[in-house]
XYZ file of C-alpha atoms in Angstrom:
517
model
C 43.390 16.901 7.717
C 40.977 19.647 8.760
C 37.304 17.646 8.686
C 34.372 19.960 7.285
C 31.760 20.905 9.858
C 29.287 22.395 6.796
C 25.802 20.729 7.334
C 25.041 17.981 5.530
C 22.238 18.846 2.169
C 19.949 16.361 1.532
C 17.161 16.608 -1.418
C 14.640 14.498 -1.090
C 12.873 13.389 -4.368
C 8.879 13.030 -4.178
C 6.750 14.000 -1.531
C 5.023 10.130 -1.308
C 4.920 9.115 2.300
C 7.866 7.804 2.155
C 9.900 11.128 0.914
C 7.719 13.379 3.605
C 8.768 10.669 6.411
C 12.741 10.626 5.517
C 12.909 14.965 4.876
C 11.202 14.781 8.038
C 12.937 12.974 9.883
C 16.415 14.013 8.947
C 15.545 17.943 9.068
C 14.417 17.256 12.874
C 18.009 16.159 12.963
C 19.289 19.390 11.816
C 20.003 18.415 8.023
C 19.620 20.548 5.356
C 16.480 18.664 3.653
C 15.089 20.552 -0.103
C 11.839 18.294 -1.057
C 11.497 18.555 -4.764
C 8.002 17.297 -6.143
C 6.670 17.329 -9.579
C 3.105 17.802 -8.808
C 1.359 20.860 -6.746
C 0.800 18.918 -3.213
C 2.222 16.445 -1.244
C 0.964 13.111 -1.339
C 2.061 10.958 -4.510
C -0.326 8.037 -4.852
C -2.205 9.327 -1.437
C -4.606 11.379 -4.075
C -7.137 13.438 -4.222
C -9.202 14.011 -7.849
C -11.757 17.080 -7.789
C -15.143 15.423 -8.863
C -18.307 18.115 -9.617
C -16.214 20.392 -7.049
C -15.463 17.543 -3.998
C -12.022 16.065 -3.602
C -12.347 12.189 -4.016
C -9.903 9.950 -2.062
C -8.906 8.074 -5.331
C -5.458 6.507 -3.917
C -4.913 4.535 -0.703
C -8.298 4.788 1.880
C -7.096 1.773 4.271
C -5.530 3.577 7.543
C -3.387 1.101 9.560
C -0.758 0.204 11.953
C -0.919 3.855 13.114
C 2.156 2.729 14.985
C 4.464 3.315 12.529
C 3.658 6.902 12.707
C 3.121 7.513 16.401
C 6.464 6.358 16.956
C 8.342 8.248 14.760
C 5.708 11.270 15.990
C 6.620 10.828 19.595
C 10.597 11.235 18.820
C 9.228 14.618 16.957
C 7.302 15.538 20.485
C 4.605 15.363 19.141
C 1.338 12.845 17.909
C -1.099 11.888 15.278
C -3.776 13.259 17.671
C -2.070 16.314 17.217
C -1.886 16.142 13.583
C -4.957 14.145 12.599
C -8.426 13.549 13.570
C -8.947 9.485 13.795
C -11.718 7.870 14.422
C -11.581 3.786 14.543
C -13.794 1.631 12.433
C -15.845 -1.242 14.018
C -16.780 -2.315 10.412
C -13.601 -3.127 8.620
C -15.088 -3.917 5.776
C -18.320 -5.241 4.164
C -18.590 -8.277 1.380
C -21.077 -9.095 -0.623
C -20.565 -12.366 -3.368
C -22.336 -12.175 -7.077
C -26.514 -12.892 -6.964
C -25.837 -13.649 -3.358
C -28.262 -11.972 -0.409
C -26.144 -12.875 1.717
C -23.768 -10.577 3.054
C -20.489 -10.687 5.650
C -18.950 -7.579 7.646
C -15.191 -8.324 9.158
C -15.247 -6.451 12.377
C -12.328 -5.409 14.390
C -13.423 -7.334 16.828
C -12.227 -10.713 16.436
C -14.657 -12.448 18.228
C -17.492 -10.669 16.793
C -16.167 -11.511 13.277
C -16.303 -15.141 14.106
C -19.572 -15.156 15.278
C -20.616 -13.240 11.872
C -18.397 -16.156 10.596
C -21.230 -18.891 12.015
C -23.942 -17.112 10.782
C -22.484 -16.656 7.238
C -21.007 -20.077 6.772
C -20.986 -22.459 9.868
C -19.918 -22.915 13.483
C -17.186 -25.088 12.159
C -15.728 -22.437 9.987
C -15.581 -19.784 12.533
C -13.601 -22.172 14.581
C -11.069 -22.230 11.725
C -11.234 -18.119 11.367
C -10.107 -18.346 15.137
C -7.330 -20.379 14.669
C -6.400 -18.394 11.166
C -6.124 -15.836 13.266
C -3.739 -17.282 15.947
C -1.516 -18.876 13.096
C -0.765 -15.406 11.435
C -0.358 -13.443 15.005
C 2.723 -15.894 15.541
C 3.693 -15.498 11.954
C 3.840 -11.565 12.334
C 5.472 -12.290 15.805
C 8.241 -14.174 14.135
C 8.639 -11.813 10.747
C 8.300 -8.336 12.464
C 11.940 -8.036 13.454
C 14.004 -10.361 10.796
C 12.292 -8.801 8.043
C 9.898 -5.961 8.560
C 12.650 -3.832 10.661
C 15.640 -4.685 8.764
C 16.980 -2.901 6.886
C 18.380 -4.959 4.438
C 17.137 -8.795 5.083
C 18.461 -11.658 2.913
C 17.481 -15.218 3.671
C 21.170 -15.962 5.327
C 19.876 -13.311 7.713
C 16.867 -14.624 8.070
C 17.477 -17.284 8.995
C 20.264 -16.249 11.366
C 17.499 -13.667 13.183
C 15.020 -16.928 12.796
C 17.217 -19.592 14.464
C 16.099 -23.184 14.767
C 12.760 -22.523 16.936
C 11.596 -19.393 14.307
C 12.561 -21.467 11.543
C 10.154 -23.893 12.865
C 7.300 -22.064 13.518
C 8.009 -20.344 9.899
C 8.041 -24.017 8.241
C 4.987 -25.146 10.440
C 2.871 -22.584 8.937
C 3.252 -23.529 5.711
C 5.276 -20.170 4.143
C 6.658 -21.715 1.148
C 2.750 -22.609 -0.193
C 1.170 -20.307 -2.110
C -1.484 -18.305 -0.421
C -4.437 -19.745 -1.636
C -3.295 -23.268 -1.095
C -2.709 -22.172 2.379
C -6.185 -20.264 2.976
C -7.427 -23.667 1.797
C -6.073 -25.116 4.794
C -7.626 -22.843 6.880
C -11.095 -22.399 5.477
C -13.807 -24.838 3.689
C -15.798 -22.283 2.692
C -14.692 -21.023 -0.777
C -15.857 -17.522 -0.123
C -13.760 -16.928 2.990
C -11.018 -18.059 0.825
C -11.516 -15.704 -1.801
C -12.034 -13.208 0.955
C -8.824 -13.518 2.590
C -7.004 -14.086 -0.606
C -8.010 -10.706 -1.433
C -5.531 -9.242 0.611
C -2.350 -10.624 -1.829
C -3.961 -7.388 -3.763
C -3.052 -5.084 -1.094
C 0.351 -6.063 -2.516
C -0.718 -5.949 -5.726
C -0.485 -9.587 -6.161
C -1.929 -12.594 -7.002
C -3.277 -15.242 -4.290
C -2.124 -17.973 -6.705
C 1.233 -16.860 -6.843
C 1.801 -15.280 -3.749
C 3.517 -16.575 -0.838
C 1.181 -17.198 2.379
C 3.327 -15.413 4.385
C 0.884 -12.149 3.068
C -1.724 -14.172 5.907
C -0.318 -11.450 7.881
C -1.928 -8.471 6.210
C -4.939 -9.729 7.325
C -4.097 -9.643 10.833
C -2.681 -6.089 9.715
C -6.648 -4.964 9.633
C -8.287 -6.975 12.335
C -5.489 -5.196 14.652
C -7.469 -1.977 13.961
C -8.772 0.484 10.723
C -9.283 4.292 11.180
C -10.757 6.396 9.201
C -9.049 9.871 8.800
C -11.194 13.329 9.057
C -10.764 15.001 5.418
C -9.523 11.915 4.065
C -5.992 10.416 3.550
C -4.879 13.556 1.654
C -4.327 14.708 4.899
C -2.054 12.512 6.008
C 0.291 13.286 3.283
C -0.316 16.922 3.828
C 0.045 17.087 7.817
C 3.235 15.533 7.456
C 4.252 18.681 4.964
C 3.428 20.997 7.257
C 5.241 19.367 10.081
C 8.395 19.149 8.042
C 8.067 22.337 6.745
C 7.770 23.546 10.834
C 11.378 21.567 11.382
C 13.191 23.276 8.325
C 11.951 21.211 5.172
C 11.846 23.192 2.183
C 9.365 22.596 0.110
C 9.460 22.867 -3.514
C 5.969 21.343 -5.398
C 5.755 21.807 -9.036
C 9.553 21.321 -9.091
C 9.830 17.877 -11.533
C 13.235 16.484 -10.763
C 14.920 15.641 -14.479
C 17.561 14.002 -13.614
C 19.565 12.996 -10.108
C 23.692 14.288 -10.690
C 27.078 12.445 -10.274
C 30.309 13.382 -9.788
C 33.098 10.593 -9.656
C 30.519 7.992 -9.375
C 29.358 9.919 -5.889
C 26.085 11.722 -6.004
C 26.156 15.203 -6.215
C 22.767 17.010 -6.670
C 19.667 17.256 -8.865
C 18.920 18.845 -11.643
C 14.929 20.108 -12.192
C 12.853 19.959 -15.539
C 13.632 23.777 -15.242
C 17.031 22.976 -15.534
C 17.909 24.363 -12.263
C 20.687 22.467 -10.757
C 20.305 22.253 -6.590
C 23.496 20.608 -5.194
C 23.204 18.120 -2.772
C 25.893 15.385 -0.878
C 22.446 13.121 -0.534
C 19.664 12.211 -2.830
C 16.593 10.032 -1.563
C 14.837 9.086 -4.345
C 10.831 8.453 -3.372
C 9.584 6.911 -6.574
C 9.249 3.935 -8.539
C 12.854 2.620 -8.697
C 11.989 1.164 -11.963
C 12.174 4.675 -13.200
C 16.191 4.706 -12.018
C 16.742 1.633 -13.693
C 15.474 2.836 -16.875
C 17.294 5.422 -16.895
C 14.883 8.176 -16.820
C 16.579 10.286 -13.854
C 19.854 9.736 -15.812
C 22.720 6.956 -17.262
C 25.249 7.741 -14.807
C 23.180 5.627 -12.148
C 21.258 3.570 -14.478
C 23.086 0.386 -14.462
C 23.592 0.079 -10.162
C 19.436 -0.736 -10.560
C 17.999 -3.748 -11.741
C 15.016 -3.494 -14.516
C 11.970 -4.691 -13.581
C 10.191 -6.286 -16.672
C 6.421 -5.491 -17.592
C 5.524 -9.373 -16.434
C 7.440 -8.705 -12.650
C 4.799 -5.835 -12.077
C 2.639 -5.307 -9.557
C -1.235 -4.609 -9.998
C -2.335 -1.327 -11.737
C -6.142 -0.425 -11.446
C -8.463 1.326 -13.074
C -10.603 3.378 -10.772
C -13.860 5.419 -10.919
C -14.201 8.827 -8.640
C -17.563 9.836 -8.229
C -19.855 12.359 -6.906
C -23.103 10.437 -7.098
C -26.248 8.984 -5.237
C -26.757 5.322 -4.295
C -29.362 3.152 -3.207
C -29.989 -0.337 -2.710
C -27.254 -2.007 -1.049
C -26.523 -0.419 2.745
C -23.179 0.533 2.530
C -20.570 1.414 5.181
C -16.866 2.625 4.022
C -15.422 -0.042 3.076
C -16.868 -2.395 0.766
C -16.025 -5.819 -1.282
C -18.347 -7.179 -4.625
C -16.757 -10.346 -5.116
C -17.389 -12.352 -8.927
C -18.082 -15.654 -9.319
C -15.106 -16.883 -10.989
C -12.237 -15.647 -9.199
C -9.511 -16.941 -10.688
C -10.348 -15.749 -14.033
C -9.991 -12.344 -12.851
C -5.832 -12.956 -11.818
C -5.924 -14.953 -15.315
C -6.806 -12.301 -17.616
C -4.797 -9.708 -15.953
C -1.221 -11.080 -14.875
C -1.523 -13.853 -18.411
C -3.877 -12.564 -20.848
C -3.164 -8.565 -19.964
C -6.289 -7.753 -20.384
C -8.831 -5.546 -18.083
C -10.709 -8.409 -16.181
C -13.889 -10.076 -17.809
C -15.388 -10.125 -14.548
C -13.226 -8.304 -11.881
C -13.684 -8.043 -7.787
C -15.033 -3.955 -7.171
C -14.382 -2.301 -4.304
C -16.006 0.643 -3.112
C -15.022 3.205 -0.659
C -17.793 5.333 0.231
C -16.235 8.092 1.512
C -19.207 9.735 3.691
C -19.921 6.725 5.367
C -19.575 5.288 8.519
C -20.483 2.199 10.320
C -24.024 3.285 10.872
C -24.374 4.809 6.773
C -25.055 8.060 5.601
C -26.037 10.598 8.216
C -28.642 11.718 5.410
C -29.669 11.047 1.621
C -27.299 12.971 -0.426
C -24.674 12.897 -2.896
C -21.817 11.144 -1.817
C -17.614 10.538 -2.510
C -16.953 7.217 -4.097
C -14.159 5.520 -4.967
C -14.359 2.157 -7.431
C -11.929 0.319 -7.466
C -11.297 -2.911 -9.959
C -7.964 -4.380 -10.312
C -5.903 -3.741 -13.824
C -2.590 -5.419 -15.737
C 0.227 -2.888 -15.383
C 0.692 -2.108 -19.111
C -0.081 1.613 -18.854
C 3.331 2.222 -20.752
C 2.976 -0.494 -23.637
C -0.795 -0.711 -24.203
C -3.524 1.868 -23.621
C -6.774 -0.006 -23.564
C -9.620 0.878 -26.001
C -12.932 3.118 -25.426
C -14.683 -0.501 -26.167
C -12.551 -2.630 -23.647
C -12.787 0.211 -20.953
C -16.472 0.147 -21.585
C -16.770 -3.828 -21.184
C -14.793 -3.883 -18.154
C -17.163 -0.851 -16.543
C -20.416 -2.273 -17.648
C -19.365 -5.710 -16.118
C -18.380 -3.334 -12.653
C -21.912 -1.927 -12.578
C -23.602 -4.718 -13.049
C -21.929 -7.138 -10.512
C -23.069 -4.230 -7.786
C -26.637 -4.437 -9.128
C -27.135 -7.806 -8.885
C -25.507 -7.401 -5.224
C -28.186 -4.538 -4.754
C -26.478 -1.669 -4.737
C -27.770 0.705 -7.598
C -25.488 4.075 -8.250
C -26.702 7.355 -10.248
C -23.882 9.112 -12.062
C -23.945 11.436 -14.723
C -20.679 12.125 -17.179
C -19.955 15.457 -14.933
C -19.656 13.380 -11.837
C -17.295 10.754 -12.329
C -13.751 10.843 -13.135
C -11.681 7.794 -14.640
C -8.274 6.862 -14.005
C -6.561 3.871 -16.148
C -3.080 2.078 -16.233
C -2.108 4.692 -19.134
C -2.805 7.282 -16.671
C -1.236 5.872 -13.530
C 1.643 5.605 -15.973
C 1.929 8.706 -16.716
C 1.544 9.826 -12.868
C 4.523 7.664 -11.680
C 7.032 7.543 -14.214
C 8.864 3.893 -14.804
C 5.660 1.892 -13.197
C 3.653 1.168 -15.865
C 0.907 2.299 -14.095
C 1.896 -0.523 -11.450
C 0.691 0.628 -7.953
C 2.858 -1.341 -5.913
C 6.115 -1.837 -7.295
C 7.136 -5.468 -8.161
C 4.589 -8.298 -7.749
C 5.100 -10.160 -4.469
C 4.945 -13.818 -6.181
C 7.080 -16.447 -5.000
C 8.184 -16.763 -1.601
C 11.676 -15.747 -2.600
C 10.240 -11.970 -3.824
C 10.970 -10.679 -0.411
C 14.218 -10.371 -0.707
C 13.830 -9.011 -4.358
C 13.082 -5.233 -3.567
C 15.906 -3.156 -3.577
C 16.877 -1.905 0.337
C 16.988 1.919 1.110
C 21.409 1.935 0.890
C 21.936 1.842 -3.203
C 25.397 0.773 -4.948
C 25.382 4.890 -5.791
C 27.029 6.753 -3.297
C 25.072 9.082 -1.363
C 21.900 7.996 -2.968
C 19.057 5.992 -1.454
C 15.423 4.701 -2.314
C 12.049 5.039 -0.287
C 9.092 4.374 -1.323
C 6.817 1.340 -1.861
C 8.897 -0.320 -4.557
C 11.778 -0.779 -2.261
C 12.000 -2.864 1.042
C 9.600 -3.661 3.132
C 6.870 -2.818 0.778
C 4.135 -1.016 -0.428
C 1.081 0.516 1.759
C 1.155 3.712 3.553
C 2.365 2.048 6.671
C 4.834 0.051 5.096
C 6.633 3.064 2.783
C 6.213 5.335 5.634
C 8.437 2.496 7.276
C 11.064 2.859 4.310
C 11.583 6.410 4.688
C 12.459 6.007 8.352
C 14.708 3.336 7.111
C 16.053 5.497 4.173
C 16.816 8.400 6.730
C 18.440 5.922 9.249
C 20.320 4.566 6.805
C 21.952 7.845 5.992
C 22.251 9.353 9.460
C 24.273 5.742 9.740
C 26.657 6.450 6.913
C 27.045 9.573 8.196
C 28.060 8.137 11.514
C 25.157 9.629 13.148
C 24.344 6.258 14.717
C 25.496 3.588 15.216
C 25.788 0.709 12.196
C 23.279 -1.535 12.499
C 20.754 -4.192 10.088
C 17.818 -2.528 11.516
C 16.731 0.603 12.223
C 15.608 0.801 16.070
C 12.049 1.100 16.389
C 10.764 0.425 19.965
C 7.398 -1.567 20.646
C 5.204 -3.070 17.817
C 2.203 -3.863 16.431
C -0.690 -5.129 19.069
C -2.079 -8.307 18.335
C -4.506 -9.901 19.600
């Protein structure tokens, strides 16, 4: 039987990083790639919100492991440098506790972090920041290639990647704790506790219910931080351009409506317009919870599995602002840690409620690691963590209030004063992060990573639809921009595979790694 030479189609679904990596990718390998997007520009939750005429960061402002990119860049001939204008940051971030003068920059320098470390808290504790920092270098050593690369990992192949020695080192470190009953381990000092236990967020998690293998996102930022010229909207929109230069076609304000089947195989889109475009391949870069509610259609509905309101990830609600601050020196990135941390992961993950007293962070946008070149206005982003209930409960004028006023005043009484008027801020709440990424909830970062066993829970980029597959930080390995940007390579190797393009393989074949220190 004759076999058809006509080039594969492919439409691509969202232009997150993840959809803008895969179209990529398979157009540079002669594909026929459509990108369909529902909103006017690239970038899905890498956003920009006009504030008194200056576009505000307001989504992701953390640039890391730049090596995901530059490899799949070099393959491309070309580089970020090419792309992008970086520029590393000495100060990864700056923390500052509640009615505390004391303050505590993390540098990307590790030994320069530990000596802030003595200053801050003691000699003794900087010792055990040291060692912290050894223990989760092995543990990224022994996770990168079992887990992070493949592309479908189970704990049978796990532990067959592992063997008896990686098992070992896994067990020795204590994976099976919780996070925070591992950071208290590691550290005495409550604070530098809470401080690393901050990063189960960047997972939109809990540190009481997270697994401490998420140590290793903290080694993710003391391996290096840039900051991105024009902010991380151009990221997203650099990688358009690029795809668009290797045949993507681009179609923004073109809401997919539903994804089509035919004999159980996909088939093609149809668009809010009711435009059909036909299509042997579908990648779907969204929340998958939105496929398993059937929202892009019954026919696939039931190969997903639901993801219920208490499985969430964080949501947020965020402040974008055009305004003038004094006080507190500020650098980019910035931490105001509350008193009572727990309470905060309490109210929101068990009462579902906007935190009482919730952890603020503060990008400021214009800054670097010496300040503000000169007194101005400046971009900020605030940041305070939020239950994902955007799609069952829209919180109240007086509990928005509450939960801002508390915000304000935790960075007063760290020093830093901010002037705003009504013109120069914009809100964003759960409701609204709903609304922007359908089937979430307004969760940011698709399921909750809580239990150790939640690894294995995100769906993998290969669904039980034929011809369809996920990207995206709701499916494997995670959410972050390096981390879906990973999934979309995975989601395009995955089809080149099926297409017998490559060859079959659990992992798609990334050379190098992360430096560690």
């Amino acid at each position: 039987m004759h076999k058809s030479t006509r080039t594969p189609r492919v439409v691509v679904v969202g232009a997150g990083i993840g959809g803008l990596v895969s179209a990529l990718v398979l157009a540079h390998r002669g594909l026929d790639v459509t990108l369909v997007e529902s909103a006017s520009q690239p970038g899905g939750k890498i956003r920009q919100v006009l504030v008194d005429g200056v576009g505000v960061d307001s989504g992701p402002t953390v640039f890391t492991m730049r090596w995901v990119l530059d490899q799949m860049l070099e393959t491309l001939g070309t580089s970020l440098e090419d792309i992008l204008q970086l520029e590393p940051i000495d100060v990864l971030a700056r923390h500052a506790w509640d009615a505390s003068p004391q303050r505590l920059d993390l540098y990307s320098d590790t030994a320069r972090t530990a000596d802030a470390i003595a200053q801050f808290s003691s000699p003794q504790e900087a010792r055990r920041f040291l060692n912290f920092c050894q223990q989760t270098q092995r543990l990224y050593d022994t996770l990168e290639k079992p887990y992070i690369r493949s592309q479908r990992p189970s704990l049978v192949s796990m532990v067959s990647d592992l063997g008896f020695s990686g098992m070992a080192t896994l067990t020795g470190l204590g994976p099976f704790a919780t996070l925070w009953k591992s950071l208290a381990r590691h550290f005495h000092d409550p604070r530098l506790q809470q401080l690393f236990g901050r990063y189960a967020t960047y997972c939109g998690s809990s540190p009481w219910s997270a697994p401490a293998t998420l140590m290793l996102v903290a080694q993710v930022e003391l391996d290096g931080v840039w900051s991105v010229k024009g902010g991380m909207f151009q990221v997203a929109s650099a990688l358009s351009k690029l795809g668009e230069t290797h045949g993507v076609k681009s179609r923004y304000g073109a809401a997919c409506s539903q994804i089509l089947t035919s004999q159980g195989k996909v088939c093609g889109v149809q668009l809010s317009s009711g435009e059909h475009i036909d299509a042997d391949h579908v990648i779907f870069n969204g929340d998958v919870a939105a496929l398993a509610s059937g929202m892009l259609g019954s026919s696939i509905s039931t190969s997903f599995e639901p993801v219920p309101p208490n499985q969430r990830s964080l949501s947020a609600m965020t402040l974008s602002m055009h305004a003038k601050t004094s006080g507190f020196p500020l650098v980019r990135h910035n931490v105001f840690f509350n008193q009572d941390y727990q309470a905060e992961f309490e109210d929101i993950f068990h009462k579902r409620q906007l935190p009482s007293q919730g952890t603020v962070y503060v990008c400021a946008q214009d800054r670097n690691d010496t300040g503000l070149a000169e007194p101005a206005l400046e971009r900020i982003l605030c940041l305070v963590n939020a239950p994902p209930d955007g799609d069952i409960h829209s919180f109240n004028t007086s509990e928005i209030q509450a939960c801002e006023s508390s915000s304000m005043a935790l960075m007063r009484r760290c020093g830093l004063e901010i002037e705003v008027t009504p013109q120069q801020v914009v809100r964003t709440l759960p409701q609204d992060f709903a609304r922007l990424f359908p089937g979430s909830g307004g969760a940011l970062y698709g399921q909750a990573t809580h239990g150790w066993m939640s690894a294995f829970r995100r769906p993998s980029a290969r669904s039980k639809v034929p011809g369809l597959y996920t990207a995206g930080g709701s499916v494997h390995p995670g959410p972050g921009v390096p981390m879906a940007a990973m999934s979309g390579r995975l989601a395009a190797a995955t089809l080149m595979e099926d297409l017998g393009l490559t060859k079959p393989s659990r992992r798609v074949v990334i050379s190098g790694g992360m430096s560690m220190r």
